Coordinates of C-alpha atoms and ligand atoms in Angstrom, one line a residue:
X1032 CA 7.3 -4.8 5.6
X1033 CA 6.3 -1.5 3.9
X1034 CA 5.7 1.6 6.1
X1035 CA 3.9 4.7 5.2
X1036 CA 4.1 8.0 7.2
X1037 CA 2.6 11.4 6.4
X1038 CA 2.7 14.6 8.4
X1039 CA -1.1 15.3 8.2
X1040 CA -2.7 12.0 7.7
X1041 CA -6.2 10.9 6.7
X1042 CA -6.7 7.4 7.9
X1043 CA -9.8 5.4 7.4
X1044 CA -10.9 2.3 9.3
X1045 CA -13.5 0.2 7.5
X1046 CA -15.5 -2.5 9.3
X1047 CA -18.2 -4.6 7.9
X1048 CA -21.6 -4.6 9.7
X1049 CA -22.6 -7.8 11.6
X1050 CA -20.3 -9.6 9.1
X1051 CA -21.0 -13.3 9.4
X1052 CA -24.7 -12.7 9.8
X1053 CA -24.8 -10.3 6.9
X1054 CA -23.2 -12.9 4.6
X1055 CA -25.8 -15.4 5.7
X1056 CA -28.7 -12.9 5.1
X1057 CA -27.3 -12.1 1.7
X1058 CA -27.5 -15.7 0.5
X1059 CA -30.8 -16.4 2.2
X1060 CA -32.9 -13.3 2.1
X1061 CA -35.7 -15.0 4.2
X1062 CA -33.5 -14.3 7.2
X1063 CA -33.8 -10.6 6.8
X1064 CA -35.7 -8.9 9.7
X1065 CA -35.4 -12.0 11.9
X1066 CA -33.0 -12.5 14.8
X1067 CA -30.0 -14.5 13.5
X1068 CA -27.2 -16.0 15.6
X1069 CA -24.1 -17.6 14.1
X1070 CA -21.9 -19.8 16.2
X1071 CA -20.4 -23.3 16.6
X1072 CA -22.3 -25.9 14.7
X1073 CA -25.5 -23.8 14.8
X1074 CA -27.1 -26.0 17.5
X1075 CA -28.0 -24.0 20.6
X1076 CA -28.5 -27.1 22.7
X1077 CA -24.9 -28.0 22.1
X1078 CA -21.7 -26.4 23.4
X1079 CA -20.2 -23.5 21.5
X1080 CA -20.2 -19.7 21.6
X1081 CA -21.8 -17.0 19.5
X1082 CA -19.5 -15.7 16.7
X1083 CA -21.8 -12.9 15.9
X1084 CA -25.5 -12.0 16.0
X1085 CA -27.4 -9.7 13.6
X1086 CA -28.7 -6.4 14.9
X1087 CA -32.2 -7.9 15.4
X1088 CA -30.7 -10.6 17.7
X1089 CA -28.5 -8.0 19.5
X1090 CA -31.7 -6.4 20.8
X1091 CA -32.1 -9.4 23.0
X1092 CA -28.7 -8.9 24.6
X1093 CA -27.0 -11.5 22.4
X1094 CA -23.3 -10.7 21.5
X1095 CA -20.1 -12.4 20.3
X1096 CA -18.5 -14.9 22.8
X1097 CA -21.8 -15.5 24.7
X1098 CA -22.4 -19.3 25.1
X1099 CA -25.0 -20.5 22.5
X1100 CA -27.2 -22.0 25.2
X1101 CA -27.4 -18.6 26.9
X1102 CA -28.3 -17.0 23.6
X1103 CA -31.0 -19.5 23.2
X1104 CA -32.5 -18.6 26.6
X1105 CA -32.4 -14.9 25.7
X1106 CA -34.2 -15.5 22.3
X1107 CA -35.5 -19.0 21.6
X1108 CA -37.1 -17.9 18.4
X1109 CA -33.7 -16.8 16.9
X1110 CA -32.4 -18.6 13.9
X1111 CA -29.1 -20.4 14.8
X1112 CA -26.7 -21.1 12.0
X1113 CA -23.3 -22.9 12.0
X1114 CA -20.1 -20.9 11.2
X1115 CA -19.3 -21.3 7.5
X1116 CA -15.8 -19.9 7.6
X1117 CA -15.0 -20.6 3.9
X1118 CA -18.0 -18.6 2.7
X1119 CA -17.1 -15.6 4.9
X1120 CA -13.4 -15.7 3.8
X1121 CA -14.6 -15.6 0.2
X1122 CA -16.7 -12.5 0.8
X1123 CA -13.8 -11.0 2.8
X1124 CA -11.5 -11.3 -0.2
X1125 CA -14.0 -9.4 -2.3
X1126 CA -14.2 -6.7 0.4
X1127 CA -10.4 -6.3 0.4
X1128 CA -10.3 -6.2 -3.4
X1129 CA -12.9 -3.3 -3.3
X1130 CA -10.6 -1.4 -0.9
X1131 CA -7.4 -2.1 -2.9
X1132 CA -9.2 -0.6 -5.9
X1133 CA -9.4 2.7 -3.8
X1134 CA -5.8 2.7 -2.7
X1135 CA -2.9 0.2 -2.5
X1136 CA -2.0 1.7 0.9
X1137 CA -4.3 -0.8 2.7
X1138 CA -3.6 -2.6 6.0
X1139 CA -5.5 -5.8 6.3
X1140 CA -6.3 -6.4 10.0
X1141 CA -9.0 -9.0 10.1
X1142 CA -11.7 -10.8 8.3
X1143 CA -14.0 -7.8 8.2
X1144 CA -11.8 -4.8 8.8
X1145 CA -9.0 -2.8 7.2
X1146 CA -7.3 0.6 7.2
X1147 CA -6.7 2.8 4.3
X1148 CA -4.3 5.8 4.2
X1149 CA -5.9 8.4 1.9
X1150 CA -3.8 11.4 2.9
X1151 CA -2.7 12.0 -0.7
X1152 CA -6.2 11.8 -2.3
X1153 CA -7.8 15.0 -3.5
X1154 CA -11.4 13.8 -2.9
X1155 CA -13.5 15.1 0.0
X1156 CA -14.3 12.7 2.9
X1157 CA -17.9 12.5 1.6
X1158 CA -16.8 11.6 -2.0
X1159 CA -14.3 9.0 -0.7
X1160 CA -16.9 7.3 1.6
X1161 CA -19.5 7.2 -1.2
X1162 CA -16.9 5.5 -3.5
X1163 CA -15.9 3.0 -0.8
X1164 CA -19.4 2.0 0.1
X1165 CA -20.4 1.7 -3.6
X1166 CA -17.4 -0.5 -4.3
X1167 CA -18.1 -2.8 -1.4
X1168 CA -21.7 -3.0 -2.3
X1169 CA -20.9 -3.9 -5.8
X1170 CA -18.4 -6.6 -4.8
X1171 CA -20.3 -8.0 -1.8
X1172 CA -23.8 -6.5 -1.6
X1173 CA -23.1 -5.7 2.0
X1174 CA -22.7 -2.5 4.2
X1175 CA -19.8 -1.3 6.2
X1176 CA -19.1 1.5 8.7
X1177 CA -16.2 3.9 8.2
X1178 CA -14.2 5.9 10.7
X1179 CA -12.0 8.8 9.5
X1180 CA -9.3 10.3 11.7
X1181 CA -5.7 11.5 11.7
X1182 CA -4.5 8.1 12.9
X1183 CA -5.3 4.4 13.2
X1184 CA -6.2 4.5 16.9
X1185 CA -8.9 7.1 16.4
X1186 CA -10.1 5.8 13.1
X1187 CA -10.9 2.4 14.6
X1188 CA -12.8 4.0 17.5
X1189 CA -14.7 6.2 15.0
X1190 CA -15.8 3.3 12.8
X1191 CA -17.6 1.7 15.8
X1192 CA -19.4 4.9 16.7
X1193 CA -22.3 4.9 14.3
X1194 CA -23.0 1.3 13.3
X1195 CA -24.4 0.0 11.0
X1196 CA -23.7 1.8 7.7
X1197 CA -22.2 4.7 9.4
X1198 CA -19.6 7.4 8.6
X1199 CA -17.8 9.0 11.6
X1200 CA -15.2 11.7 11.4
X1201 CA -13.1 12.1 14.5
X1202 CA -10.7 15.0 14.6
X1203 CA -8.1 15.9 17.2
X1204 CA -10.1 18.9 18.5
X1205 CA -13.0 16.5 19.4
X1206 CA -10.9 14.2 21.6
X1207 CA -12.0 15.8 24.9
X1208 CA -15.6 15.8 24.0
X1209 CA -15.9 12.4 22.2
X1210 CA -13.0 10.2 23.3
X1211 CA -12.7 11.0 26.9
X1212 CA -16.2 10.0 28.1
X1213 CA -15.6 6.5 26.6
X1214 CA -14.8 3.4 28.8
X1215 CA -11.1 2.5 28.8
X1216 CA -11.6 -0.8 27.0
X1217 CA -12.5 1.0 23.8
X1218 CA -8.8 1.9 23.5
X1219 CA -6.9 -0.5 21.2
X1220 CA -4.3 -2.3 23.3
X1221 CA -6.3 -2.3 26.6
X1222 CA -7.2 -5.9 27.3
X1223 CA -9.1 -7.4 30.2
X1224 CA -6.1 -7.4 32.5
X1225 CA -5.1 -3.8 32.0
X1226 CA -8.8 -2.9 32.3
X1227 CA -9.0 -4.6 35.7
X1228 CA -5.7 -3.0 36.8
X1229 CA -6.9 0.5 35.9
X1230 CA -10.3 -0.1 37.4
X1231 CA -8.6 -1.0 40.7
X1232 CA -7.0 2.4 40.5
X1233 CA -10.4 4.0 40.0
X1234 CA -9.9 4.7 36.3
X1235 CA -13.0 3.9 34.2
X1236 CA -13.0 6.4 31.3
X1237 CA -10.3 7.4 28.8
X1238 CA -10.5 10.9 30.2
X1239 CA -9.6 9.7 33.7
X1240 CA -6.7 7.7 32.1
X1241 CA -5.5 10.9 30.4
X1242 CA -5.4 12.7 33.7
X1243 CA -2.8 10.2 35.1
X1244 CA 0.8 11.5 35.1
X1245 CA 3.2 9.7 32.8
X1246 CA 5.4 8.6 35.8
X1247 CA 2.5 6.7 37.4
X1248 CA 1.8 4.9 34.2
X1249 CA 5.4 4.0 33.6
X1250 CA 5.7 2.8 37.2
X1251 CA 2.6 0.6 37.0
X1252 CA 2.9 -0.7 33.4
X1253 CA 6.6 -0.3 32.4
X1254 CA 8.2 2.2 30.1
X1255 CA 6.9 1.0 26.8
X1256 CA 3.3 0.2 27.6
X1257 CA 3.2 3.1 30.1
X1258 CA 4.1 5.6 27.3
X1259 CA 1.7 3.9 24.9
X1260 CA -1.2 4.4 27.4
X1261 CA -0.3 8.0 28.0
X1262 CA -0.4 8.8 24.3
X1263 CA -3.4 6.6 23.4
X1264 CA -5.5 8.4 26.0
X1265 CA -4.7 11.7 24.3
X1266 CA -5.6 10.2 20.8
X1267 CA -1.9 10.3 19.8
X1268 CA -0.8 7.4 17.5
X1269 CA 2.0 7.7 15.0
X1270 CA 2.0 4.1 13.9
X1271 CA 2.1 3.7 10.1
X1272 CA 0.0 1.3 8.0
X1273 CA 1.6 -2.0 7.5
X1274 CA 0.7 -2.8 3.9
X1275 CA 2.2 -6.2 3.5
X1276 CA 1.9 -8.7 6.2
X1277 CA 3.3 -12.1 7.1
X1278 CA 1.3 -14.6 9.2
X1279 CA 3.0 -15.6 12.5
X1280 CA 1.2 -18.8 13.0
X1281 CA -1.7 -21.0 11.9
X1282 CA -3.9 -22.7 14.4
X1283 CA -7.2 -24.6 15.0
X1284 CA -9.0 -25.6 18.1
X1285 CA -12.2 -27.3 19.0
X1286 CA -14.3 -27.9 22.1
X1287 CA -15.6 -31.5 22.7
X1288 CA -19.3 -31.8 22.9
X1289 CA -18.8 -33.8 26.1
X1290 CA -15.6 -33.6 28.1
X1291 CA -13.3 -36.4 26.8
X1292 CA -11.2 -38.7 28.9
X1293 CA -10.4 -41.3 26.2
X1294 CA -6.8 -40.8 25.0
X1295 CA -7.6 -42.3 21.5
X1296 CA -10.4 -39.9 20.9
X1297 CA -8.2 -37.0 22.0
X1298 CA -5.5 -38.1 19.7
X1299 CA -7.9 -38.5 16.8
X1300 CA -9.1 -35.0 17.2
X1301 CA -5.5 -33.7 17.3
X1302 CA -4.9 -35.5 14.1
X1303 CA -7.9 -33.9 12.5
X1304 CA -6.9 -30.4 13.7
X1305 CA -3.4 -31.0 12.4
X1306 CA -4.8 -31.9 9.0
X1307 CA -6.7 -28.5 8.9
X1308 CA -3.7 -26.5 10.1
X1309 CA -1.4 -28.2 7.5
X1310 CA -3.9 -27.4 4.8
X1311 CA -3.7 -23.6 5.7
X1312 CA 0.1 -23.8 6.0
X1313 CA 0.4 -25.4 2.5
X1314 CA -2.2 -23.1 0.9
X1315 CA -0.3 -20.0 2.1
X1316 CA 3.1 -21.5 1.2
X1317 CA 4.8 -21.8 4.6
X1318 CA 6.8 -24.3 6.6
X1319 CA 7.1 -24.3 10.4
X1320 CA 9.7 -24.8 13.0
X1321 CA 7.4 -24.9 16.0
X1322 CA 4.4 -27.0 16.8
X1323 CA 2.3 -26.5 19.9
X1324 CA -0.6 -28.2 21.6
X1325 CA -3.2 -26.6 23.8
X1326 CA -5.3 -28.7 26.3
X1327 CA -8.0 -27.3 28.4
X1328 CA -9.3 -29.6 31.2
X1329 CA -12.9 -29.8 32.3
X1330 CA -12.1 -27.3 35.2
X1331 CA -10.9 -24.8 32.5
X1332 CA -7.2 -25.1 33.6
X1333 CA -5.3 -24.8 30.4
X1334 CA -1.8 -26.1 29.5
X1335 CA 0.3 -25.8 26.4
X1336 CA 3.2 -27.9 25.2
X1337 CA 5.5 -27.0 22.4
X1338 CA 8.1 -28.8 20.2
X1339 CA 10.7 -27.0 18.0
X1340 CA 12.8 -28.5 15.2
X1341 CA 16.0 -27.2 13.7
X1342 CA 14.7 -28.0 10.2
X1343 CA 11.4 -26.6 9.1
X1344 CA 8.5 -29.1 8.8
X1345 CA 5.7 -28.9 6.3
X1346 CA 4.3 -32.5 5.8
X1347 CA 1.2 -33.6 7.7
X1348 CA 2.8 -36.7 9.2
X1349 CA 5.8 -34.8 10.5
X1350 CA 3.6 -32.2 12.2
X1351 CA 1.3 -34.8 13.6
X1352 CA 4.3 -36.6 15.0
X1353 CA 5.4 -33.4 16.8
X1354 CA 1.9 -32.7 18.0
X1355 CA 1.7 -36.3 19.5
X1356 CA 5.0 -35.9 21.2
X1357 CA 3.6 -32.7 22.8
X1358 CA 0.5 -34.8 23.8
X1359 CA 2.8 -37.3 25.6
X1360 CA 3.9 -34.6 27.9
X1361 CA 0.4 -33.7 29.0
X1362 CA -1.0 -35.3 32.2
X1363 CA -4.3 -37.1 31.2
X1364 CA -4.8 -39.8 33.7
X1365 CA -7.9 -39.1 35.9
X1366 CA -8.6 -35.9 34.0
X1367 CA -11.2 -34.9 31.4
X1368 CA -10.4 -32.7 28.5
X1369 CA -12.7 -29.9 27.3
X1370 CA -10.8 -28.3 24.4
X1371 CA -7.8 -29.2 22.3
X1372 CA -5.9 -26.9 19.9
X1373 CA -3.0 -27.3 17.5
X1374 CA -0.7 -24.4 16.4
X1375 CA 2.3 -24.2 14.1
X1376 CA 4.6 -21.2 14.4
X1377 CA 8.2 -19.9 13.6
X1378 CA 7.1 -19.9 10.0
X1379 CA 9.2 -19.6 6.9
X1380 CA 8.0 -18.9 3.4
X1381 CA 8.6 -21.8 1.0
X1382 CA 7.4 -22.6 -2.5
X1383 CA 3.9 -23.9 -2.5
X1384 CA 3.6 -27.7 -2.7
X1385 CA 0.7 -29.3 -4.4
X1386 CA -1.6 -31.3 -2.1
X1387 CA -1.2 -35.1 -2.2
X1388 CA -3.5 -36.9 -4.6
Ligands
TTP2665 P1 -16.9 -7.6 14.5 O1 -16.5 -6.6 13.4 O2 -16.3 -7.4 15.9 O3 -18.4 -7.8 14.6 P2 -19.6 -7.8 13.5 O4 -19.0 -7.5 12.1 O5 -20.3 -9.1 13.5 O6 -20.5 -6.7 13.9 P3 -20.3 -5.1 13.9 O7 -21.4 -4.6 13.0 O8 -20.5 -4.6 15.3 O9 -19.0 -4.8 13.4 O10 -16.3 -9.1 14.0 C1 -16.3 -9.5 12.7 C2 -16.7 -11.0 12.6 O11 -15.7 -11.7 13.3 C3 -18.0 -11.3 13.1 O12 -19.1 -11.2 12.2 C4 -17.8 -12.7 13.6 C5 -16.4 -12.8 13.9 N1 -16.2 -12.8 15.4 C6 -16.0 -14.0 16.1 O13 -16.1 -15.1 15.4 N2 -15.9 -14.0 17.4 C7 -15.8 -12.8 18.1 O14 -15.7 -12.9 19.4 C8 -16.0 -11.6 17.4 C9 -15.9 -10.3 18.2 C10 -16.1 -11.6 16.1
MG2666 MG1 -17.7 -5.8 11.9

C-alpha cells in the first residue's frame, strides 16, 4: 500500500455521468434524448433492479436499485437494456488511463470514480479540469463531474453537486454554508443503519450532526466511529489516497426469475456462479482460502455459510466442491430460494495460470 500525505492538499474526485447509460448511448446514438434504463437482463416484466438510468429517465423518478417493474410503471416508453458489464469495464479502464496520464497519484475506487491528488501541480483548477475532461473525452467520448477539495471526503461530496459535466470547488470556509444543510446520508461512511439511528435522535442534516458533542457520539457509536462522525461533520478528513489496491474478494450472485425449490437447479446455478468467480480469480492472479455461499429465501431471510481451507484453492472443481459443502449446511426442505451468491475471500496473489483449453 502506498500512502501520500500533504499539508495543504488539492484532492479531486472524478465521477462519470450516468455511466452505464452513457456507454450505451455512445455506442447507439439513437438512444440520445430518450429515457434509457439499464438493469438485469433488460426485460422490465422480469425480476431485477435498475443499475442506472440516464438523466431523461431520472425525470420520471427512476433511480439505481429500484425494481425494473416499478421503473416500467413510472415510464413505460423508456428503453430497457441489459447490463453489459464487460463493455462498461472496458470503458472504465480507458477512463482510468486518462486519469493516470494526469498523475500517478490516483486512487481507483469504483467502476466510474477515482481520486487524484494534484497538490504538487502548478496548474490552476480550471486548467486541470479542462485537461482531465479533454483526456476523458478523447479516451471514452463521455463526460464526467469533478469535485475539488482539501480532502477526499469533501471532494466526493463536491463531485455530486453539479451533475452532469460539472466542476465544483468546495473549500473549508464553505463548510457551514454548503455542507451543513445537506442530509446526513451524503456523508461517506453513513449507511442506512447509522442514518436511522441518527434520525431517531432527531438529527437530519450534517449541521445538526456537527452540533452534537463528541462524548455523545462516542457513547452512541463507539470511540472509533464516534470520532469519525465528529470530524466528518466538520469536513475534516486526513485520509491519504491509496494508490495501489488489492482486492479482498470476488463474488457473483443472481436472482432466480421464479423462486426455486429444486435442489438440482440451485446447485446448477451455484456451479455457474462459481465458474464466473473462478474466471475473475484467475484473470487477476489470485488464489483463495475462503469460499462462502449466500442464500436468500423467498421471504427475504438471508443466510450465509462459509468454508475455509488451510491451503489456498484456485481450481474451479476445488472451489465448487467447497461451495457445495456450504450448500449442504443450508436448510432447503420446504423452502423456496430467491437469490444465490458465491464469494471467494482470504486471497493470496499467485502467478497467473492459463485457462484450461
Ligand atoms: P453512480 O456514479 O452512482 O451513478 P451514475 O454514474 O449512473 O450516475 P451519476 O451521473 O449520478 O454519477 O454509479 C456508477 C455506475 O455503477 C452506474 O452507471 C451503474 C452502477 N450502479 C449499479 O449497478 N447499482 C447501483 O445501485 C448504483 C448506485 C450504481
Ligand atoms: Mg457516476
